[in-house]
């Protein structure tokens, strides 16, 4: 019996590590795609306008999602408990606009660094206060230190001779 419990714990650990690795890989791909998308969207904006570019991004994303939705089955969207979470698409439009504008003004690398710093800071505040149904996490100085190190990375990256 002890051996079976040990194997079960080992298997659970392997599954959790696999999920973590998968999440890690997907996050890296997401970051890369966001940078590429920002560059593409900025170029389209230069040749058209902010609203045309943003509209195209949202329309093309909508088309991809509708196709995926049709193949995976239409979920009961209106059964979502917290209706405010349905505003993710609206927020997505503003994300597109702000990424295009920041990349156009700062360049892809500087804009991406600031975007990531902002994401880290806001995500930590959301966890710290348990906002939007996220599990509340205790305050940790090491996370603040990590954020400060990331900010110092921007200073170093921007530093000119």
PDB file of C-alpha atoms in Angstrom:
ATOM      1  CA  UNK A   1       0.000   0.000   0.000  1.00  0.00           C
ATOM      2  CA  UNK A   2       2.799   2.449   0.861  1.00  0.00           C
ATOM      3  CA  UNK A   3       4.368   1.797  -2.547  1.00  0.00           C
ATOM      4  CA  UNK A   4       1.131   2.602  -4.338  1.00  0.00           C
ATOM      5  CA  UNK A   5       0.753   5.867  -2.361  1.00  0.00           C
ATOM      6  CA  UNK A   6       4.339   6.789  -3.240  1.00  0.00           C
ATOM      7  CA  UNK A   7       3.771   6.054  -6.950  1.00  0.00           C
ATOM      8  CA  UNK A   8       0.546   8.035  -6.902  1.00  0.00           C
ATOM      9  CA  UNK A   9       2.359  11.045  -5.403  1.00  0.00           C
ATOM     10  CA  UNK A  10       5.123  10.659  -7.981  1.00  0.00           C
ATOM     11  CA  UNK A  11       2.595  10.580 -10.798  1.00  0.00           C
ATOM     12  CA  UNK A  12       0.803  13.666  -9.430  1.00  0.00           C
ATOM     13  CA  UNK A  13       4.150  15.475  -9.240  1.00  0.00           C
ATOM     14  CA  UNK A  14       4.999  14.524 -12.831  1.00  0.00           C
ATOM     15  CA  UNK A  15       1.582  15.720 -14.034  1.00  0.00           C
ATOM     16  CA  UNK A  16       1.971  19.037 -12.173  1.00  0.00           C
ATOM     17  CA  UNK A  17       5.466  19.538 -13.608  1.00  0.00           C
ATOM     18  CA  UNK A  18       4.135  18.767 -17.071  1.00  0.00           C
ATOM     19  CA  UNK A  19       1.381  21.355 -16.659  1.00  0.00           C
ATOM     20  CA  UNK A  20       3.915  23.898 -15.412  1.00  0.00           C
ATOM     21  CA  UNK A  21       6.216  23.231 -18.363  1.00  0.00           C
ATOM     22  CA  UNK A  22       3.304  23.476 -20.782  1.00  0.00           C
ATOM     23  CA  UNK A  23       2.249  26.779 -19.184  1.00  0.00           C
ATOM     24  CA  UNK A  24       5.836  28.034 -19.360  1.00  0.00           C
ATOM     25  CA  UNK A  25       6.134  27.188 -23.073  1.00  0.00           C
ATOM     26  CA  UNK A  26       2.727  28.688 -23.910  1.00  0.00           C
ATOM     27  CA  UNK A  27       3.615  31.886 -22.009  1.00  0.00           C
ATOM     28  CA  UNK A  28       6.843  32.238 -24.006  1.00  0.00           C
ATOM     29  CA  UNK A  29       4.958  31.704 -27.264  1.00  0.00           C
ATOM     30  CA  UNK A  30       2.324  34.233 -26.151  1.00  0.00           C
ATOM     31  CA  UNK A  31       4.974  36.847 -25.424  1.00  0.00           C
ATOM     32  CA  UNK A  32       6.627  36.287 -28.789  1.00  0.00           C
ATOM     33  CA  UNK A  33       3.301  36.471 -30.632  1.00  0.00           C
ATOM     34  CA  UNK A  34       2.349  39.670 -28.781  1.00  0.00           C
ATOM     35  CA  UNK A  35       5.585  41.339 -29.870  1.00  0.00           C
ATOM     36  CA  UNK A  36       5.169  40.243 -33.487  1.00  0.00           C
ATOM     37  CA  UNK A  37       1.504  41.271 -33.497  1.00  0.00           C
ATOM     38  CA  UNK A  38       2.401  44.680 -32.080  1.00  0.00           C
ATOM     39  CA  UNK A  39       4.901  45.281 -34.877  1.00  0.00           C
ATOM     40  CA  UNK A  40       2.427  44.117 -37.540  1.00  0.00           C
ATOM     41  CA  UNK A  41      -0.399  46.232 -36.115  1.00  0.00           C
ATOM     42  CA  UNK A  42       1.830  49.299 -35.897  1.00  0.00           C
ATOM     43  CA  UNK A  43       2.822  48.913 -39.545  1.00  0.00           C
ATOM     44  CA  UNK A  44      -0.830  48.545 -40.631  1.00  0.00           C
ATOM     45  CA  UNK A  45      -1.666  51.670 -38.597  1.00  0.00           C
ATOM     46  CA  UNK A  46       1.072  53.652 -40.359  1.00  0.00           C
ATOM     47  CA  UNK A  47      -0.454  52.744 -43.705  1.00  0.00           C
ATOM     48  CA  UNK A  48      -4.114  53.172 -42.721  1.00  0.00           C
ATOM     49  CA  UNK A  49      -5.289  54.620 -39.397  1.00  0.00           C
ATOM     50  CA  UNK A  50      -5.489  53.570 -35.762  1.00  0.00           C
ATOM     51  CA  UNK A  51      -9.165  52.657 -35.986  1.00  0.00           C
ATOM     52  CA  UNK A  52      -8.868  50.771 -39.264  1.00  0.00           C
ATOM     53  CA  UNK A  53      -5.953  48.763 -37.899  1.00  0.00           C
ATOM     54  CA  UNK A  54      -7.639  48.086 -34.566  1.00  0.00           C
ATOM     55  CA  UNK A  55     -10.889  47.172 -36.275  1.00  0.00           C
ATOM     56  CA  UNK A  56      -9.099  44.744 -38.589  1.00  0.00           C
ATOM     57  CA  UNK A  57      -7.297  43.119 -35.647  1.00  0.00           C
ATOM     58  CA  UNK A  58     -10.531  42.649 -33.742  1.00  0.00           C
ATOM     59  CA  UNK A  59     -12.503  41.505 -36.791  1.00  0.00           C
ATOM     60  CA  UNK A  60      -9.882  38.963 -37.866  1.00  0.00           C
ATOM     61  CA  UNK A  61      -9.531  37.700 -34.284  1.00  0.00           C
ATOM     62  CA  UNK A  62     -13.319  37.407 -34.093  1.00  0.00           C
ATOM     63  CA  UNK A  63     -13.396  35.348 -37.295  1.00  0.00           C
ATOM     64  CA  UNK A  64     -10.727  32.952 -35.984  1.00  0.00           C
ATOM     65  CA  UNK A  65     -12.549  32.600 -32.673  1.00  0.00           C
ATOM     66  CA  UNK A  66     -15.920  31.960 -34.320  1.00  0.00           C
ATOM     67  CA  UNK A  67     -14.376  29.182 -36.417  1.00  0.00           C
ATOM     68  CA  UNK A  68     -12.711  27.654 -33.362  1.00  0.00           C
ATOM     69  CA  UNK A  69     -15.972  28.008 -31.437  1.00  0.00           C
ATOM     70  CA  UNK A  70     -17.892  26.144 -34.143  1.00  0.00           C
ATOM     71  CA  UNK A  71     -15.397  23.272 -34.106  1.00  0.00           C
ATOM     72  CA  UNK A  72     -15.156  22.964 -30.333  1.00  0.00           C
ATOM     73  CA  UNK A  73     -18.819  23.480 -29.511  1.00  0.00           C
ATOM     74  CA  UNK A  74     -20.599  26.618 -28.458  1.00  0.00           C
ATOM     75  CA  UNK A  75     -20.425  26.941 -24.682  1.00  0.00           C
ATOM     76  CA  UNK A  76     -23.162  28.532 -22.624  1.00  0.00           C
ATOM     77  CA  UNK A  77     -21.610  32.003 -22.572  1.00  0.00           C
ATOM     78  CA  UNK A  78     -24.484  33.617 -20.713  1.00  0.00           C
ATOM     79  CA  UNK A  79     -24.087  31.161 -17.838  1.00  0.00           C
ATOM     80  CA  UNK A  80     -20.854  32.876 -16.834  1.00  0.00           C
ATOM     81  CA  UNK A  81     -21.241  33.837 -13.166  1.00  0.00           C
ATOM     82  CA  UNK A  82     -19.446  37.178 -13.064  1.00  0.00           C
ATOM     83  CA  UNK A  83     -20.804  39.066 -16.063  1.00  0.00           C
ATOM     84  CA  UNK A  84     -18.088  41.733 -15.813  1.00  0.00           C
ATOM     85  CA  UNK A  85     -15.584  39.113 -16.976  1.00  0.00           C
ATOM     86  CA  UNK A  86     -17.307  39.212 -20.381  1.00  0.00           C
ATOM     87  CA  UNK A  87     -15.660  42.626 -20.862  1.00  0.00           C
ATOM     88  CA  UNK A  88     -12.391  40.877 -21.783  1.00  0.00           C
ATOM     89  CA  UNK A  89     -13.059  41.537 -25.464  1.00  0.00           C
ATOM     90  CA  UNK A  90     -13.638  45.228 -24.860  1.00  0.00           C
ATOM     91  CA  UNK A  91     -10.401  45.354 -22.900  1.00  0.00           C
ATOM     92  CA  UNK A  92      -8.739  43.497 -25.800  1.00  0.00           C
ATOM     93  CA  UNK A  93      -9.637  46.344 -28.159  1.00  0.00           C
ATOM     94  CA  UNK A  94      -7.957  48.843 -25.828  1.00  0.00           C
ATOM     95  CA  UNK A  95      -4.950  46.548 -25.499  1.00  0.00           C
ATOM     96  CA  UNK A  96      -4.592  46.551 -29.275  1.00  0.00           C
ATOM     97  CA  UNK A  97      -4.831  50.344 -29.441  1.00  0.00           C
ATOM     98  CA  UNK A  98      -2.350  50.939 -26.623  1.00  0.00           C
ATOM     99  CA  UNK A  99       0.162  48.385 -27.939  1.00  0.00           C
ATOM    100  CA  UNK A 100       0.060  49.974 -31.407  1.00  0.00           C
ATOM    101  CA  UNK A 101       0.546  53.458 -29.993  1.00  0.00           C
ATOM    102  CA  UNK A 102       3.317  52.494 -27.565  1.00  0.00           C
ATOM    103  CA  UNK A 103       5.254  50.520 -30.187  1.00  0.00           C
ATOM    104  CA  UNK A 104       4.915  53.377 -32.660  1.00  0.00           C
ATOM    105  CA  UNK A 105       6.211  55.886 -30.098  1.00  0.00           C
ATOM    106  CA  UNK A 106       8.877  53.815 -28.324  1.00  0.00           C
ATOM    107  CA  UNK A 107       9.794  50.988 -30.681  1.00  0.00           C
ATOM    108  CA  UNK A 108       9.012  47.301 -30.122  1.00  0.00           C
ATOM    109  CA  UNK A 109      11.638  46.463 -27.487  1.00  0.00           C
ATOM    110  CA  UNK A 110      11.051  49.400 -25.128  1.00  0.00           C
ATOM    111  CA  UNK A 111       7.288  49.156 -25.479  1.00  0.00           C
ATOM    112  CA  UNK A 112       7.309  45.399 -24.815  1.00  0.00           C
ATOM    113  CA  UNK A 113       9.426  45.854 -21.688  1.00  0.00           C
ATOM    114  CA  UNK A 114       7.101  48.494 -20.281  1.00  0.00           C
ATOM    115  CA  UNK A 115       4.047  46.427 -21.181  1.00  0.00           C
ATOM    116  CA  UNK A 116       5.481  43.414 -19.344  1.00  0.00           C
ATOM    117  CA  UNK A 117       6.389  45.522 -16.274  1.00  0.00           C
ATOM    118  CA  UNK A 118       2.842  46.868 -16.197  1.00  0.00           C
ATOM    119  CA  UNK A 119       1.429  43.350 -16.562  1.00  0.00           C
ATOM    120  CA  UNK A 120       3.578  42.111 -13.673  1.00  0.00           C
ATOM    121  CA  UNK A 121       2.626  44.987 -11.383  1.00  0.00           C
ATOM    122  CA  UNK A 122      -1.101  44.767 -12.092  1.00  0.00           C
ATOM    123  CA  UNK A 123      -1.128  40.958 -11.889  1.00  0.00           C
ATOM    124  CA  UNK A 124       0.603  41.140  -8.487  1.00  0.00           C
ATOM    125  CA  UNK A 125      -1.943  43.671  -7.188  1.00  0.00           C
ATOM    126  CA  UNK A 126      -4.770  41.425  -8.437  1.00  0.00           C
ATOM    127  CA  UNK A 127      -3.265  38.437  -6.570  1.00  0.00           C
ATOM    128  CA  UNK A 128      -2.429  40.488  -3.481  1.00  0.00           C
ATOM    129  CA  UNK A 129      -6.002  41.733  -3.032  1.00  0.00           C
ATOM    130  CA  UNK A 130      -7.733  38.679  -4.504  1.00  0.00           C
ATOM    131  CA  UNK A 131      -9.498  40.753  -7.130  1.00  0.00           C
ATOM    132  CA  UNK A 132     -11.829  39.318  -9.799  1.00  0.00           C
ATOM    133  CA  UNK A 133     -12.162  35.950  -8.044  1.00  0.00           C
ATOM    134  CA  UNK A 134      -8.416  35.193  -8.063  1.00  0.00           C
ATOM    135  CA  UNK A 135      -7.054  33.464  -4.956  1.00  0.00           C
ATOM    136  CA  UNK A 136      -5.617  36.028  -2.542  1.00  0.00           C
ATOM    137  CA  UNK A 137      -1.858  35.720  -2.072  1.00  0.00           C
ATOM    138  CA  UNK A 138       0.197  37.070   0.839  1.00  0.00           C
ATOM    139  CA  UNK A 139       2.520  40.055   0.396  1.00  0.00           C
ATOM    140  CA  UNK A 140       6.092  39.030  -0.422  1.00  0.00           C
ATOM    141  CA  UNK A 141       9.064  41.387  -0.559  1.00  0.00           C
ATOM    142  CA  UNK A 142      10.836  39.143  -3.064  1.00  0.00           C
ATOM    143  CA  UNK A 143       8.083  39.835  -5.614  1.00  0.00           C
ATOM    144  CA  UNK A 144       8.511  43.592  -5.128  1.00  0.00           C
ATOM    145  CA  UNK A 145      12.277  43.086  -5.485  1.00  0.00           C
ATOM    146  CA  UNK A 146      11.702  41.163  -8.715  1.00  0.00           C
ATOM    147  CA  UNK A 147       9.562  43.995 -10.050  1.00  0.00           C
ATOM    148  CA  UNK A 148      12.243  46.537  -9.104  1.00  0.00           C
ATOM    149  CA  UNK A 149      14.892  44.426 -10.859  1.00  0.00           C
ATOM    150  CA  UNK A 150      12.708  44.337 -13.965  1.00  0.00           C
ATOM    151  CA  UNK A 151      12.319  48.129 -13.817  1.00  0.00           C
ATOM    152  CA  UNK A 152      16.083  48.512 -13.445  1.00  0.00           C
ATOM    153  CA  UNK A 153      16.398  46.348 -16.565  1.00  0.00           C
ATOM    154  CA  UNK A 154      14.428  48.974 -18.473  1.00  0.00           C
ATOM    155  CA  UNK A 155      16.715  51.702 -17.176  1.00  0.00           C
ATOM    156  CA  UNK A 156      19.772  49.699 -18.265  1.00  0.00           C
ATOM    157  CA  UNK A 157      18.214  48.880 -21.642  1.00  0.00           C
ATOM    158  CA  UNK A 158      17.316  52.531 -22.275  1.00  0.00           C
ATOM    159  CA  UNK A 159      20.643  53.859 -20.984  1.00  0.00           C
ATOM    160  CA  UNK A 160      22.605  55.663 -23.658  1.00  0.00           C
ATOM    161  CA  UNK A 161      26.289  56.531 -23.654  1.00  0.00           C
TER     162      UNK A 161
END
